[in-house]
mmCIF file of C-alpha atoms in Angstrom:
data_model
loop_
_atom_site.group_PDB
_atom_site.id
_atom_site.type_symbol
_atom_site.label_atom_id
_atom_site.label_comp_id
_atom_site.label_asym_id
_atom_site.label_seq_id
_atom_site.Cartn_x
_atom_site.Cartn_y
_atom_site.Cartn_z
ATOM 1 C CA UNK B 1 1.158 8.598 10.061
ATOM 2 C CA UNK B 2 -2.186 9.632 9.757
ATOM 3 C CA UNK B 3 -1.605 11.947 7.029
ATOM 4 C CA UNK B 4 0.129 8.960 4.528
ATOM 5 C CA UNK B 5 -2.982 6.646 5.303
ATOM 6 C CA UNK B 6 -5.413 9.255 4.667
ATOM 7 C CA UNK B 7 -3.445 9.965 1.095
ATOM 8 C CA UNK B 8 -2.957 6.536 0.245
ATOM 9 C CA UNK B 9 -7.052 5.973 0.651
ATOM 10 C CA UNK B 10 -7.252 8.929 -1.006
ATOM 11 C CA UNK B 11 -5.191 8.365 -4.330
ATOM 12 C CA UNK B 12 -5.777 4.353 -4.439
ATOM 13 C CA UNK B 13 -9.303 4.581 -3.636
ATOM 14 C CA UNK B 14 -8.916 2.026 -0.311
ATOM 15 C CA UNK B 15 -11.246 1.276 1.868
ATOM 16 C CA UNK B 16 -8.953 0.092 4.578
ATOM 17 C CA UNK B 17 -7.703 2.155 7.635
ATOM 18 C CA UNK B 18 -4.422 1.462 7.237
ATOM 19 C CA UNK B 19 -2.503 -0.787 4.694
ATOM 20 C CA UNK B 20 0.860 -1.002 6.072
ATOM 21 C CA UNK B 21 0.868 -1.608 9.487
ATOM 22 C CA UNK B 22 0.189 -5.655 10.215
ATOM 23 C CA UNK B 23 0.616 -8.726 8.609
ATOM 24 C CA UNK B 24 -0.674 -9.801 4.923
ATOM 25 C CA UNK B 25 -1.586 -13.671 4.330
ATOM 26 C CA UNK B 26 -2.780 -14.523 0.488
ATOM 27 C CA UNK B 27 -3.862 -17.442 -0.584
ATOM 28 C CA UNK B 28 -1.327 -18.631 -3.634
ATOM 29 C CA UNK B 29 -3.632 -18.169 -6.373
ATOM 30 C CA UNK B 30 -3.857 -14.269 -4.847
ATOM 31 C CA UNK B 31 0.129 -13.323 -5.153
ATOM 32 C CA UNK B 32 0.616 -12.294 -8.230
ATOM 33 C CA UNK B 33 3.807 -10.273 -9.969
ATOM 34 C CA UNK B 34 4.492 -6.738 -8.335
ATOM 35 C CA UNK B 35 6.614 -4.015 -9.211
ATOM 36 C CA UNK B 36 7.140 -2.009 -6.276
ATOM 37 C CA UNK B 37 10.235 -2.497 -3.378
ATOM 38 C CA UNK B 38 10.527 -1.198 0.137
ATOM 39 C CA UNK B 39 7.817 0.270 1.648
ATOM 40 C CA UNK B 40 4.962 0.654 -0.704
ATOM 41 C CA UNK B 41 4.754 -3.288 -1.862
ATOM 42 C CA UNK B 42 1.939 -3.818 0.360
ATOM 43 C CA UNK B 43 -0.076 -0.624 -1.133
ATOM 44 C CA UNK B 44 0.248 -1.819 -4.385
ATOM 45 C CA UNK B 45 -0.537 -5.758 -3.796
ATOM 46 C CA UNK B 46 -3.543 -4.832 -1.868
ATOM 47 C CA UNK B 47 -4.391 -2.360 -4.676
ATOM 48 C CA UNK B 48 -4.598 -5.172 -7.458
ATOM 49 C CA UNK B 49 -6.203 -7.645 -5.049
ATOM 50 C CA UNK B 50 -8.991 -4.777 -4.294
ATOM 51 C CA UNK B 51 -9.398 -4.157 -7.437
ATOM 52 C CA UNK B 52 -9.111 -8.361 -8.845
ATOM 53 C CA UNK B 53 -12.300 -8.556 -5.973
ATOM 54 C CA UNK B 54 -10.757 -10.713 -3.674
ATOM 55 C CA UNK B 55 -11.797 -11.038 -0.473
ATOM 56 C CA UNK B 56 -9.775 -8.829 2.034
ATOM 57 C CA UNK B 57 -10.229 -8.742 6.072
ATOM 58 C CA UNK B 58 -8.321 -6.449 8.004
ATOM 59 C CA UNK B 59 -8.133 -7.266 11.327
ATOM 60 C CA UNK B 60 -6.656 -4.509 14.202
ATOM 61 C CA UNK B 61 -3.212 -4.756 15.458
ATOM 62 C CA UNK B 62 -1.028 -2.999 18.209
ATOM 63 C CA UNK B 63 2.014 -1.500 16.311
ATOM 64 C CA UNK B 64 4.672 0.154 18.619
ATOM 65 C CA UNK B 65 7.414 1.837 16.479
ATOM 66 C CA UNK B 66 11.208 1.963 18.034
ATOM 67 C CA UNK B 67 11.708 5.272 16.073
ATOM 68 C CA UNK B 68 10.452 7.723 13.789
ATOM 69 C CA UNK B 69 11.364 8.133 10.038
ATOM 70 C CA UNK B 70 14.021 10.769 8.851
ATOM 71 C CA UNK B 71 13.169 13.507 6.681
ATOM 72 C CA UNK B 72 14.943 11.635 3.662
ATOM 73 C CA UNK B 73 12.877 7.973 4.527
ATOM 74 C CA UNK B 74 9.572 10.151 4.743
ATOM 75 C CA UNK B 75 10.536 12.354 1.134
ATOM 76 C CA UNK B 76 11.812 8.916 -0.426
ATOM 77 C CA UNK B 77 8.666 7.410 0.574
ATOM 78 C CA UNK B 78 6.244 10.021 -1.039
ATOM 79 C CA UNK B 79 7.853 10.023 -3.919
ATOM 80 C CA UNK B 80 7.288 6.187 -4.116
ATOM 81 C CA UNK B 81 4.240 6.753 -3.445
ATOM 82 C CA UNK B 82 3.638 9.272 -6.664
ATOM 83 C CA UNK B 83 5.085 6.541 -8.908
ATOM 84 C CA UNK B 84 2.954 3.911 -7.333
ATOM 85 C CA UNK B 85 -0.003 6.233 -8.312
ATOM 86 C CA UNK B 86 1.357 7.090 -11.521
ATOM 87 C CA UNK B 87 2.050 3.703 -12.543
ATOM 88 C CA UNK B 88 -1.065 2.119 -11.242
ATOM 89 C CA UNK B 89 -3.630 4.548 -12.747
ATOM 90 C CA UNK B 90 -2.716 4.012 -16.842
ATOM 91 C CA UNK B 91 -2.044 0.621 -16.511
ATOM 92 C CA UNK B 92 -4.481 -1.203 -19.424
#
């Protein structure tokens, strides 16, 4: 939704439109160890890739969803996304 992209910019300091919708190609030397699962993986890759200064395109797609989340998927994934946050911010 609009809402999640605008706080995921918002909190992770992004300057994409939208980092979960599409498809992510790195270069080998780019993946490096993550912590997150499910939904949020991409937020926090793209985080430390922003953030490493690598080179990041983002390129428009047409995304047509079958259904939309339940309340529980849409609570599980905010609170993901406060440990993301939480995690990411007072890392050394």
């Amino acid at each position: 939704t609009s809402l999640s992209r605008r706080l995921i910019r918002l909190m992770f300091r992004l300057p994409f439109n939208d980092t979960q919708t599409g498809l992510k190609l790195f270069k080998r030397e780019t993946i490096f160890s993550w912590h997150t699962d499910g939904y949020l993986c991409d937020v926090e890759i793209l985080y430390k890739a922003y953030r490493m200064g690598f080179k990041i395109i983002e390129v428009p797609v047409d995304a047509y969803l079958s259904k939309a989340k339940t309340t529980k998927q849409l609570v599980r994934s905010m609170w993901d996304l406060m440990v993301l946050w939480f995690q990411l911010s007072f890392q050394s």
